[in-house]
Amino acid sequence: MTAKSFQPVKIGVIGLGRFGRLHSLTLARLAEAELVGVVARRQESLAAISKELPDVPGWTNLTQAIEESGAEAWVVACTTHSHVSVARELLERGKAVLLEKPIADSLEEAESLAPLVKPDSSNLMLGHILLFNSEFQELREVARERGPISYIDCVRHRPASIVENFPGENPLHAAMVHDLYSTQVLLDCAEPDHFSAQFHRTDTGDIDLAVAQLQWNGGPVASIAASYLTPAGMPPRGFDRTEVFGVGWSARIEPNPRPISVWDNEASWPLALEVRANPPSGMMAEELRCFCRVVRHREAVPTGATYSDAMQVQRWMEKLTAFV
């Protein structure tokens, strides 16, 4: 029996924001999955998704959705402050969970899930979508082949409008977390022994730039910047760049925006991220396929997506947040 020849996993999606919608549209078209339900706080969100997925039932009550949908696994893509309470209810019901990151608002909250998570984390996989980005996968392979890493430099810049649209949202938690996970994976989950961070604030006191430094036992150094600084004329999702240096080698990836630009009366970037739902391809589709294999016990949760990996990054975030 091949890795693909298993019964499609009955999956539901909780949260219908930007990523929740993409999860839903992608799952609806994957051979490995059967989308059996969506959950949102507002009826308006359910009405909107029903125009794209008219045959998929929706609920505003999670408990009712668990009981009636028949889903054996769930993607949790709601707001971060709801992650733990939602994941707890699902895990207590024996469901497998793909939980978007960060795992929680605080380390204490995240730790409360420990009694419910299996030792191999097979019932709780973290949504580290960049693990499945094709450039990042190639970068990991290059680093493995060429030897020890000396320095990692990551930048993740997002539109300045986020400060106004989402006041109080720290780029450390919303953006830098991606690069903390990526750095964790590139360095095989080794624990840093030095942390420092600096932050820039707007005139209103909101943080629009976070810069962090991590060092591993006198060895590798990582510098990570995340911001809400890009002007309106730049791509709608800003830009990302990761550079890695070793002895006698270096590598760079620039996965956002994707290399397609369109011009008419202005420039546009129609594929900011490696995510396409119709047909499903790119890093989200591969993440969801992996999750289905994990649910069917065809594959272990990958490094960077286990509960213990999430807890390690959560501890790093707590240490960096202490510098605010």
mmCIF file of C-alpha atoms in Angstrom:
data_model
loop_
_atom_site.group_PDB
_atom_site.id
_atom_site.type_symbol
_atom_site.label_atom_id
_atom_site.label_comp_id
_atom_site.label_asym_id
_atom_site.label_seq_id
_atom_site.Cartn_x
_atom_site.Cartn_y
_atom_site.Cartn_z
ATOM 1 C CA MET A 1 0.000 0.000 0.000
ATOM 2 C CA THR A 2 1.442 3.381 -0.989
ATOM 3 C CA ALA A 3 1.590 6.417 1.285
ATOM 4 C CA LYS A 4 -1.346 7.997 -0.567
ATOM 5 C CA SER A 5 -3.685 4.989 -0.475
ATOM 6 C CA PHE A 6 -5.576 5.635 2.732
ATOM 7 C CA GLN A 7 -9.098 6.666 3.573
ATOM 8 C CA PRO A 8 -9.457 10.456 3.337
ATOM 9 C CA VAL A 9 -9.315 12.117 6.748
ATOM 10 C CA LYS A 10 -12.546 13.800 7.830
ATOM 11 C CA ILE A 11 -11.393 17.292 8.838
ATOM 12 C CA GLY A 12 -13.034 20.442 10.150
ATOM 13 C CA VAL A 13 -11.648 23.983 10.272
ATOM 14 C CA ILE A 14 -12.094 26.388 13.191
ATOM 15 C CA GLY A 15 -11.681 30.061 12.347
ATOM 16 C CA LEU A 16 -12.436 31.658 8.979
ATOM 17 C CA GLY A 17 -9.989 34.535 8.841
ATOM 18 C CA ARG A 18 -7.472 34.745 6.012
ATOM 19 C CA PHE A 19 -5.645 31.518 6.885
ATOM 20 C CA GLY A 20 -8.747 29.646 8.009
ATOM 21 C CA ARG A 21 -10.389 30.366 4.670
ATOM 22 C CA LEU A 22 -7.292 29.166 2.799
ATOM 23 C CA HIS A 23 -7.168 25.993 4.904
ATOM 24 C CA SER A 24 -10.828 25.349 4.074
ATOM 25 C CA LEU A 25 -10.468 25.936 0.325
ATOM 26 C CA THR A 26 -7.337 23.782 0.182
ATOM 27 C CA LEU A 27 -8.767 20.892 2.204
ATOM 28 C CA ALA A 28 -11.896 20.849 0.044
ATOM 29 C CA ARG A 29 -9.733 19.955 -2.957
ATOM 30 C CA LEU A 30 -7.211 17.531 -1.405
ATOM 31 C CA ALA A 31 -7.564 13.833 -2.220
ATOM 32 C CA GLU A 32 -6.204 13.010 1.243
ATOM 33 C CA ALA A 33 -8.945 14.913 3.087
ATOM 34 C CA GLU A 34 -12.693 15.378 3.290
ATOM 35 C CA LEU A 35 -13.734 18.775 4.615
ATOM 36 C CA VAL A 36 -16.785 18.008 6.769
ATOM 37 C CA GLY A 37 -17.341 21.296 8.545
ATOM 38 C CA VAL A 38 -16.235 24.824 9.398
ATOM 39 C CA VAL A 39 -16.673 26.803 12.610
ATOM 40 C CA ALA A 40 -16.708 30.590 13.010
ATOM 41 C CA ARG A 41 -17.741 33.075 15.672
ATOM 42 C CA ARG A 42 -20.016 35.017 13.330
ATOM 43 C CA GLN A 43 -22.795 33.791 11.080
ATOM 44 C CA GLU A 44 -21.596 36.308 8.480
ATOM 45 C CA SER A 45 -18.307 34.415 8.144
ATOM 46 C CA LEU A 46 -20.164 31.152 7.554
ATOM 47 C CA ALA A 47 -22.366 32.821 4.942
ATOM 48 C CA ALA A 48 -19.283 34.129 3.116
ATOM 49 C CA ILE A 49 -17.498 30.755 2.968
ATOM 50 C CA SER A 50 -20.720 29.003 1.908
ATOM 51 C CA LYS A 51 -20.583 30.954 -1.358
ATOM 52 C CA GLU A 52 -17.276 29.213 -2.133
ATOM 53 C CA LEU A 53 -18.017 25.882 -0.433
ATOM 54 C CA PRO A 54 -21.808 25.476 -0.596
ATOM 55 C CA ASP A 55 -21.783 21.782 0.354
ATOM 56 C CA VAL A 56 -19.750 22.210 3.561
ATOM 57 C CA PRO A 57 -21.836 22.676 6.736
ATOM 58 C CA GLY A 58 -20.955 25.402 9.229
ATOM 59 C CA TRP A 59 -21.469 26.048 12.934
ATOM 60 C CA THR A 60 -20.976 28.914 15.353
ATOM 61 C CA ASN A 61 -20.956 26.476 18.308
ATOM 62 C CA LEU A 62 -17.797 24.362 18.583
ATOM 63 C CA THR A 63 -19.249 21.682 20.851
ATOM 64 C CA GLN A 64 -22.151 21.179 18.486
ATOM 65 C CA ALA A 65 -19.782 21.024 15.508
ATOM 66 C CA ILE A 66 -17.656 18.334 17.174
ATOM 67 C CA GLU A 67 -20.744 16.245 17.905
ATOM 68 C CA GLU A 68 -22.458 16.645 14.534
ATOM 69 C CA SER A 69 -19.736 16.993 11.892
ATOM 70 C CA GLY A 70 -18.131 13.563 12.164
ATOM 71 C CA ALA A 71 -14.677 15.162 11.948
ATOM 72 C CA GLU A 72 -11.842 13.052 13.304
ATOM 73 C CA ALA A 73 -9.285 15.866 12.991
ATOM 74 C CA TRP A 74 -9.416 19.655 13.154
ATOM 75 C CA VAL A 75 -7.403 22.626 11.912
ATOM 76 C CA VAL A 76 -7.431 25.384 14.543
ATOM 77 C CA ALA A 77 -6.969 28.759 12.814
ATOM 78 C CA CYS A 78 -8.849 31.042 15.208
ATOM 79 C CA THR A 79 -7.286 33.919 17.155
ATOM 80 C CA THR A 80 -4.244 33.074 19.286
ATOM 81 C CA HIS A 81 -5.980 33.857 22.582
ATOM 82 C CA SER A 82 -8.486 31.062 21.794
ATOM 83 C CA HIS A 83 -5.903 28.469 20.717
ATOM 84 C CA VAL A 84 -5.489 26.686 24.028
ATOM 85 C CA SER A 85 -9.157 26.523 25.022
ATOM 86 C CA VAL A 86 -10.183 25.257 21.587
ATOM 87 C CA ALA A 87 -7.312 22.772 21.332
ATOM 88 C CA ARG A 88 -8.062 21.494 24.838
ATOM 89 C CA GLU A 89 -11.689 20.737 23.993
ATOM 90 C CA LEU A 90 -10.667 18.889 20.836
ATOM 91 C CA LEU A 91 -7.883 16.884 22.487
ATOM 92 C CA GLU A 92 -10.169 15.926 25.364
ATOM 93 C CA ARG A 93 -12.600 14.559 22.770
ATOM 94 C CA GLY A 94 -9.825 12.424 21.240
ATOM 95 C CA LYS A 95 -9.454 14.496 18.065
ATOM 96 C CA ALA A 96 -6.207 15.117 16.193
ATOM 97 C CA VAL A 97 -5.336 18.819 15.963
ATOM 98 C CA LEU A 98 -3.320 20.982 13.587
ATOM 99 C CA LEU A 99 -2.842 24.180 15.596
ATOM 100 C CA GLU A 100 -1.703 27.390 13.969
ATOM 101 C CA LYS A 101 1.183 29.112 15.716
ATOM 102 C CA PRO A 102 2.006 30.610 18.065
ATOM 103 C CA ILE A 103 0.628 27.914 20.316
ATOM 104 C CA ALA A 104 -0.604 30.412 22.928
ATOM 105 C CA ASP A 105 -0.327 33.942 24.267
ATOM 106 C CA SER A 106 1.786 32.747 27.198
ATOM 107 C CA LEU A 107 4.062 29.906 28.239
ATOM 108 C CA GLU A 108 1.795 29.027 31.159
ATOM 109 C CA GLU A 109 -1.195 28.613 28.835
ATOM 110 C CA ALA A 110 0.787 26.469 26.416
ATOM 111 C CA GLU A 111 2.061 24.239 29.231
ATOM 112 C CA SER A 112 -1.521 23.465 30.302
ATOM 113 C CA LEU A 113 -1.946 21.280 27.205
ATOM 114 C CA ALA A 114 0.911 18.933 28.163
ATOM 115 C CA PRO A 115 -1.247 16.258 29.890
ATOM 116 C CA LEU A 116 -3.355 15.893 26.728
ATOM 117 C CA VAL A 117 -0.536 15.578 24.184
ATOM 118 C CA LYS A 118 0.789 12.133 23.249
ATOM 119 C CA PRO A 119 4.549 11.559 23.764
ATOM 120 C CA ASP A 120 5.169 11.610 19.997
ATOM 121 C CA SER A 121 2.849 14.625 19.528
ATOM 122 C CA SER A 122 0.861 12.610 16.980
ATOM 123 C CA ASN A 123 -2.406 14.149 18.198
ATOM 124 C CA LEU A 124 -1.100 17.735 18.130
ATOM 125 C CA MET A 125 0.842 19.133 15.168
ATOM 126 C CA LEU A 126 1.809 22.804 14.994
ATOM 127 C CA GLY A 127 1.064 24.720 11.829
ATOM 128 C CA HIS A 128 4.617 25.653 10.886
ATOM 129 C CA ILE A 129 3.808 26.279 7.231
ATOM 130 C CA LEU A 130 7.348 27.397 6.323
ATOM 131 C CA LEU A 131 8.602 23.861 6.947
ATOM 132 C CA PHE A 132 6.857 22.997 3.692
ATOM 133 C CA ASN A 133 8.055 25.979 1.670
ATOM 134 C CA SER A 134 10.121 24.681 -1.263
ATOM 135 C CA GLU A 135 12.907 27.259 -0.861
ATOM 136 C CA PHE A 136 13.215 26.582 2.862
ATOM 137 C CA GLN A 137 13.331 22.821 2.271
ATOM 138 C CA GLU A 138 16.164 23.324 -0.204
ATOM 139 C CA LEU A 139 17.941 25.639 2.254
ATOM 140 C CA ARG A 140 17.768 22.921 4.944
ATOM 141 C CA GLU A 141 19.282 20.431 2.526
ATOM 142 C CA VAL A 142 22.083 22.825 1.563
ATOM 143 C CA ALA A 143 22.886 23.461 5.233
ATOM 144 C CA ARG A 144 22.915 19.721 5.978
ATOM 145 C CA GLU A 145 25.290 19.000 3.116
ATOM 146 C CA ARG A 146 27.709 21.889 3.603
ATOM 147 C CA GLY A 147 28.352 21.740 7.294
ATOM 148 C CA PRO A 148 27.958 23.768 10.475
ATOM 149 C CA ILE A 149 26.108 27.080 10.400
ATOM 150 C CA SER A 150 27.902 30.163 11.695
ATOM 151 C CA TYR A 151 25.273 32.868 11.210
ATOM 152 C CA ILE A 152 21.581 33.166 10.362
ATOM 153 C CA ASP A 153 20.064 36.509 9.344
ATOM 154 C CA CYS A 154 16.271 36.728 8.907
ATOM 155 C CA VAL A 155 14.121 39.713 7.999
ATOM 156 C CA ARG A 156 10.313 39.668 7.790
ATOM 157 C CA HIS A 157 8.802 43.057 7.033
ATOM 158 C CA ARG A 158 5.059 43.641 6.825
ATOM 159 C CA PRO A 159 2.925 46.695 5.878
ATOM 160 C CA ALA A 160 2.974 49.726 8.161
ATOM 161 C CA SER A 161 -0.840 49.744 7.977
ATOM 162 C CA ILE A 162 -0.936 46.790 10.406
ATOM 163 C CA VAL A 163 -0.095 49.159 13.272
ATOM 164 C CA GLU A 164 -3.317 51.084 12.639
ATOM 165 C CA ASN A 165 -5.489 48.105 11.685
ATOM 166 C CA PHE A 166 -4.350 45.842 14.530
ATOM 167 C CA PRO A 167 -3.228 48.120 17.375
ATOM 168 C CA GLY A 168 -1.117 46.466 20.046
ATOM 169 C CA GLU A 169 -0.020 43.550 17.860
ATOM 170 C CA ASN A 170 3.694 42.967 18.498
ATOM 171 C CA PRO A 171 5.628 41.856 15.371
ATOM 172 C CA LEU A 172 7.650 39.564 17.653
ATOM 173 C CA HIS A 173 4.548 37.421 18.198
ATOM 174 C CA ALA A 174 2.811 37.815 14.849
ATOM 175 C CA ALA A 175 5.754 37.782 12.412
ATOM 176 C CA MET A 176 9.087 36.903 14.039
ATOM 177 C CA VAL A 177 7.680 33.627 15.359
ATOM 178 C CA HIS A 178 7.972 32.191 11.822
ATOM 179 C CA ASP A 179 11.716 32.825 11.741
ATOM 180 C CA LEU A 180 12.229 31.554 15.289
ATOM 181 C CA TYR A 181 10.735 28.234 14.189
ATOM 182 C CA SER A 182 12.851 28.222 11.016
ATOM 183 C CA THR A 183 16.008 28.949 13.007
ATOM 184 C CA GLN A 184 15.093 26.191 15.469
ATOM 185 C CA VAL A 185 14.838 23.674 12.619
ATOM 186 C CA LEU A 186 18.037 24.808 10.874
ATOM 187 C CA LEU A 187 19.955 24.321 14.137
ATOM 188 C CA ASP A 188 18.341 20.965 15.031
ATOM 189 C CA CYS A 189 16.438 22.312 18.047
ATOM 190 C CA ALA A 190 19.615 23.261 19.943
ATOM 191 C CA GLU A 191 18.959 25.586 22.882
ATOM 192 C CA PRO A 192 20.521 29.088 22.737
ATOM 193 C CA ASP A 193 22.399 30.328 25.793
ATOM 194 C CA HIS A 194 22.084 34.044 25.002
ATOM 195 C CA PHE A 195 19.034 36.174 24.136
ATOM 196 C CA SER A 196 18.691 39.909 23.529
ATOM 197 C CA ALA A 197 16.128 42.091 21.779
ATOM 198 C CA GLN A 198 15.396 45.690 20.858
ATOM 199 C CA PHE A 199 12.095 47.311 19.899
ATOM 200 C CA HIS A 200 11.068 50.496 18.092
ATOM 201 C CA ARG A 201 7.799 52.265 18.915
ATOM 202 C CA THR A 202 5.608 54.636 16.949
ATOM 203 C CA ASP A 203 4.541 58.034 18.252
ATOM 204 C CA THR A 204 1.453 56.336 19.707
ATOM 205 C CA GLY A 205 3.583 53.806 21.604
ATOM 206 C CA ASP A 206 2.855 50.791 19.401
ATOM 207 C CA ILE A 207 5.756 48.462 18.566
ATOM 208 C CA ASP A 208 6.440 48.475 14.826
ATOM 209 C CA LEU A 209 9.876 46.808 14.839
ATOM 210 C CA ALA A 210 11.375 43.918 16.812
ATOM 211 C CA VAL A 211 15.024 42.873 16.439
ATOM 212 C CA ALA A 212 16.345 39.820 18.273
ATOM 213 C CA GLN A 213 19.738 38.172 18.692
ATOM 214 C CA LEU A 214 20.295 34.565 19.771
ATOM 215 C CA GLN A 215 23.608 32.745 20.289
ATOM 216 C CA TRP A 216 24.345 29.067 20.816
ATOM 217 C CA ASN A 217 27.141 28.221 23.265
ATOM 218 C CA GLY A 218 29.758 30.410 21.621
ATOM 219 C CA GLY A 219 28.818 28.962 18.218
ATOM 220 C CA PRO A 220 26.087 30.028 15.777
ATOM 221 C CA VAL A 221 24.554 33.480 16.004
ATOM 222 C CA ALA A 222 21.105 34.450 14.701
ATOM 223 C CA SER A 223 19.813 37.956 14.038
ATOM 224 C CA ILE A 224 16.080 38.215 13.362
ATOM 225 C CA ALA A 225 14.107 41.347 12.471
ATOM 226 C CA ALA A 226 10.353 41.641 12.065
ATOM 227 C CA SER A 227 8.465 44.858 11.418
ATOM 228 C CA TYR A 228 5.366 46.711 10.331
ATOM 229 C CA LEU A 229 7.266 49.252 8.269
ATOM 230 C CA THR A 230 6.763 48.652 4.543
ATOM 231 C CA PRO A 231 4.950 51.444 2.655
ATOM 232 C CA ALA A 232 1.846 51.031 0.503
ATOM 233 C CA GLY A 233 3.849 50.865 -2.727
ATOM 234 C CA MET A 234 5.594 47.632 -1.729
ATOM 235 C CA PRO A 235 4.082 44.115 -2.073
ATOM 236 C CA PRO A 236 0.933 43.622 0.037
ATOM 237 C CA ARG A 237 2.632 41.072 2.317
ATOM 238 C CA GLY A 238 5.903 43.003 2.579
ATOM 239 C CA PHE A 239 8.976 40.859 1.995
ATOM 240 C CA ASP A 240 10.959 38.051 3.636
ATOM 241 C CA ARG A 241 14.613 37.123 3.342
ATOM 242 C CA THR A 242 16.736 34.492 5.077
ATOM 243 C CA GLU A 243 20.514 34.275 4.737
ATOM 244 C CA VAL A 244 22.644 31.499 6.188
ATOM 245 C CA PHE A 245 26.458 31.498 6.429
ATOM 246 C CA GLY A 246 28.852 28.654 7.166
ATOM 247 C CA VAL A 247 32.592 28.180 6.725
ATOM 248 C CA GLY A 248 33.246 28.713 3.029
ATOM 249 C CA TRP A 249 29.584 28.885 2.001
ATOM 250 C CA SER A 250 26.419 30.972 2.231
ATOM 251 C CA ALA A 251 22.853 30.740 0.965
ATOM 252 C CA ARG A 252 19.905 33.078 0.612
ATOM 253 C CA ILE A 253 16.187 32.586 0.068
ATOM 254 C CA GLU A 254 13.599 35.287 -0.654
ATOM 255 C CA PRO A 255 10.281 33.400 -0.537
ATOM 256 C CA ASN A 256 8.002 36.433 -0.269
ATOM 257 C CA PRO A 257 6.839 37.807 -2.619
ATOM 258 C CA ARG A 258 6.906 34.989 -5.171
ATOM 259 C CA PRO A 259 8.697 35.827 -8.428
ATOM 260 C CA ILE A 260 5.696 37.082 -10.385
ATOM 261 C CA SER A 261 4.930 40.783 -10.789
ATOM 262 C CA VAL A 262 2.074 42.336 -12.749
ATOM 263 C CA TRP A 263 1.863 45.912 -14.012
ATOM 264 C CA ASP A 264 -1.003 47.968 -15.391
ATOM 265 C CA ASN A 265 -1.673 51.400 -13.905
ATOM 266 C CA GLU A 266 0.236 50.146 -10.854
ATOM 267 C CA ALA A 267 2.375 47.198 -9.788
ATOM 268 C CA SER A 268 0.900 44.146 -8.083
ATOM 269 C CA TRP A 269 2.167 40.835 -6.722
ATOM 270 C CA PRO A 270 -0.633 38.268 -7.104
ATOM 271 C CA LEU A 271 1.176 35.396 -5.377
ATOM 272 C CA ALA A 272 2.807 36.825 -2.272
ATOM 273 C CA LEU A 273 3.179 33.411 -0.626
ATOM 274 C CA GLU A 274 3.643 29.882 -1.978
ATOM 275 C CA VAL A 275 -0.026 29.073 -1.341
ATOM 276 C CA ARG A 276 -2.556 28.078 -4.005
ATOM 277 C CA ALA A 277 -5.893 26.498 -3.165
ATOM 278 C CA ASN A 278 -7.224 25.721 -6.640
ATOM 279 C CA PRO A 279 -5.667 23.401 -7.528
ATOM 280 C CA PRO A 280 -4.014 22.853 -4.127
ATOM 281 C CA SER A 281 -0.266 23.342 -4.322
ATOM 282 C CA GLY A 282 2.515 24.966 -2.356
ATOM 283 C CA MET A 283 3.364 24.986 1.317
ATOM 284 C CA MET A 284 -0.146 24.952 2.795
ATOM 285 C CA ALA A 285 -1.247 22.013 0.645
ATOM 286 C CA GLU A 286 1.895 20.078 1.605
ATOM 287 C CA GLU A 287 1.406 20.888 5.305
ATOM 288 C CA LEU A 288 -2.174 19.601 5.178
ATOM 289 C CA ARG A 289 -1.144 16.470 3.279
ATOM 290 C CA CYS A 290 1.477 15.836 5.961
ATOM 291 C CA PHE A 291 -1.142 16.298 8.685
ATOM 292 C CA CYS A 292 -3.387 13.731 7.001
ATOM 293 C CA ARG A 293 -0.505 11.234 6.916
ATOM 294 C CA VAL A 294 0.178 11.921 10.597
ATOM 295 C CA VAL A 295 -3.488 11.278 11.463
ATOM 296 C CA ARG A 296 -3.343 7.999 9.527
ATOM 297 C CA HIS A 297 -0.067 7.058 11.284
ATOM 298 C CA ARG A 298 1.826 7.018 7.977
ATOM 299 C CA GLU A 299 4.307 9.654 9.106
ATOM 300 C CA ALA A 300 5.676 11.210 12.297
ATOM 301 C CA VAL A 301 5.132 14.876 13.072
ATOM 302 C CA PRO A 302 8.125 16.649 11.470
ATOM 303 C CA THR A 303 10.806 18.437 13.463
ATOM 304 C CA GLY A 304 9.650 21.979 14.152
ATOM 305 C CA ALA A 305 5.983 20.993 14.368
ATOM 306 C CA THR A 306 5.804 18.892 17.556
ATOM 307 C CA TYR A 307 4.414 20.122 20.863
ATOM 308 C CA SER A 308 7.891 20.064 22.426
ATOM 309 C CA ASP A 309 9.225 22.163 19.525
ATOM 310 C CA ALA A 310 6.396 24.640 20.059
ATOM 311 C CA MET A 311 7.162 24.836 23.760
ATOM 312 C CA GLN A 312 10.819 25.546 23.052
ATOM 313 C CA VAL A 313 9.930 28.447 20.730
ATOM 314 C CA GLN A 314 7.342 29.691 23.250
ATOM 315 C CA ARG A 315 10.095 29.863 25.883
ATOM 316 C CA TRP A 316 12.297 31.788 23.449
ATOM 317 C CA MET A 317 9.475 34.273 22.843
ATOM 318 C CA GLU A 318 8.971 34.748 26.581
ATOM 319 C CA LYS A 319 12.667 35.551 27.014
ATOM 320 C CA LEU A 320 12.652 38.014 24.106
ATOM 321 C CA THR A 321 9.410 39.655 25.235
ATOM 322 C CA ALA A 322 11.067 40.386 28.582
ATOM 323 C CA PHE A 323 13.179 43.030 26.769
ATOM 324 C CA VAL A 324 10.097 45.086 25.789
#
